[in-house]
Amino acid sequence: MTEGPGRRERKKQQTRDTLIATAARLFQERGYEATGVADIAEAADVSKRTFFLHFPTKEDVLLSDGRARLDLAIRVIEERAPGTPLRDALAASLAAMIDDTAARDLPTGMAALRARLIVESPAVQARVLHTAFAGQARIADALLDAYPDELDRTTAAAVLGAVVGAVSAAAMAALREDGDPAAVTEAMRRAAAIALTTLDSLGD
Amino acid sequence: MTEGPGRRERKKQQTRDTLIATAARLFQERGYEATGVADIAEAADVSKRTFFLHFPTKEDVLLSDGRARLDLAIRVIEERAPGTPLRDALAASLAAMIDDTAARDLPTGMAALRARLIVESPAVQARVLHTAFAGQARIADALLDAYPDELDRTTAAAVLGAVVGAVSAAAMAALREDGDPAAVTEAMRRAAAIALTTLDSLGD
DNA sequence: GAATATCAATGCACTCGGTATACTCATATA
DNA sequence: TATATGAGTATACCGAGTGCATTGATATTC
């Protein structure tokens, strides 16, 4: 009895993977706006209805791995070593996300595609921002749980907003200037470092 | 010959104002999602097509005054007194936006409505974020123009991202906790102050 | 091993935001 | 008075996303 998911679950996952790969290819070839959900479904040989069974919106097919990355960031905070200072926990959480992106997405070219589409499609941009914002709120909650004596809810939100805002904006600026992935990653790290200084002034 | 816009222009403005007022009322009464563009147009006694002649999307009818506020922020930076330190210029720009919001929107109830809709409608939330992000990039450009020796493009983006991100996240958190406008404004000011400390570490 | 429950996927009709086109008519201008 | 402009209209259309009833493969129970 090999554990693991059964055939049904595996087929479901396969459908999902096919949809992601197909969408990525079509977006690459024709551009985001010019590719309809019906086209993706057609090319993946499933119904349009099936697409929406797997992804709530067209944009989400691009952000499929975002939740895993968010979980990672939160886990880093929750599983910190006892006595870890707030600043270090947040820095580690950020670094984990950036490293994970660099390690997983950059080689596959997914990061590059996503970057291109973020720059060229306002709809994607809006969706990414919204997702990031929601994720940042969850991290803020985790941080508040972990350091209840040093933070209140609004301050936690402000700190996370500053950090995520800085990283996002820097990444976008770097993307627009030159798309080199290494340069973008470096810009994100620098922005994170800058924004983390907000924590140094908290005990006033 | 009274100067000013002619009758045509006045009627156009009137149509626009009617649309904004009608939309606000309907959103108030029925909620955002439950109100269609067709409903708004119908209630304002114009065609649906006319609505889209005035506003590019349904969300934009709520954000009609955003551009003026952005122009204000940029003007504050451009018209700073010679020798004003970077930090003070940015702080003044931010304060001007927050004050303008408090002064203009809070009395009319428009801020309260917008706040309610931001919290309850993901679509509005995404649109507001996107607008804020685009605006923040323009302020970053203005800041870069004003202080070319102290900033590079990525750093300017990071700093503005931190500030706007902090203020946005804090405002949202305060909105969710209790909708009191004074509390929200106060949270925004505190977040701005926190995020501005990023500037203290720039000369390293 | 047959009966039954579950659930991914389907087909279809529908809503709604947004657009294209071709038009009307009041207002502005010469 | 003649002409040009541009706000608003009617209509048909597109694409994203949903509701609903159905099918068929896989999982579970007896």
PDB file of C-alpha atoms in Angstrom, chain B residues 26 38 87 134 142:
ATOM      1  CA  LEU B  26     -26.512  53.139  -4.818  1.00  0.00           C
ATOM      2  CA  ALA B  38     -26.252  49.588 -15.880  1.00  0.00           C
ATOM      3  CA  ARG B  87      13.184  63.660   4.787  1.00  0.00           C
ATOM      4  CA  ALA B 134       1.123  53.936  -9.696  1.00  0.00           C
ATOM      5  CA  ALA B 142       9.555  63.558  -8.399  1.00  0.00           C
TER       6      ALA B 142
END
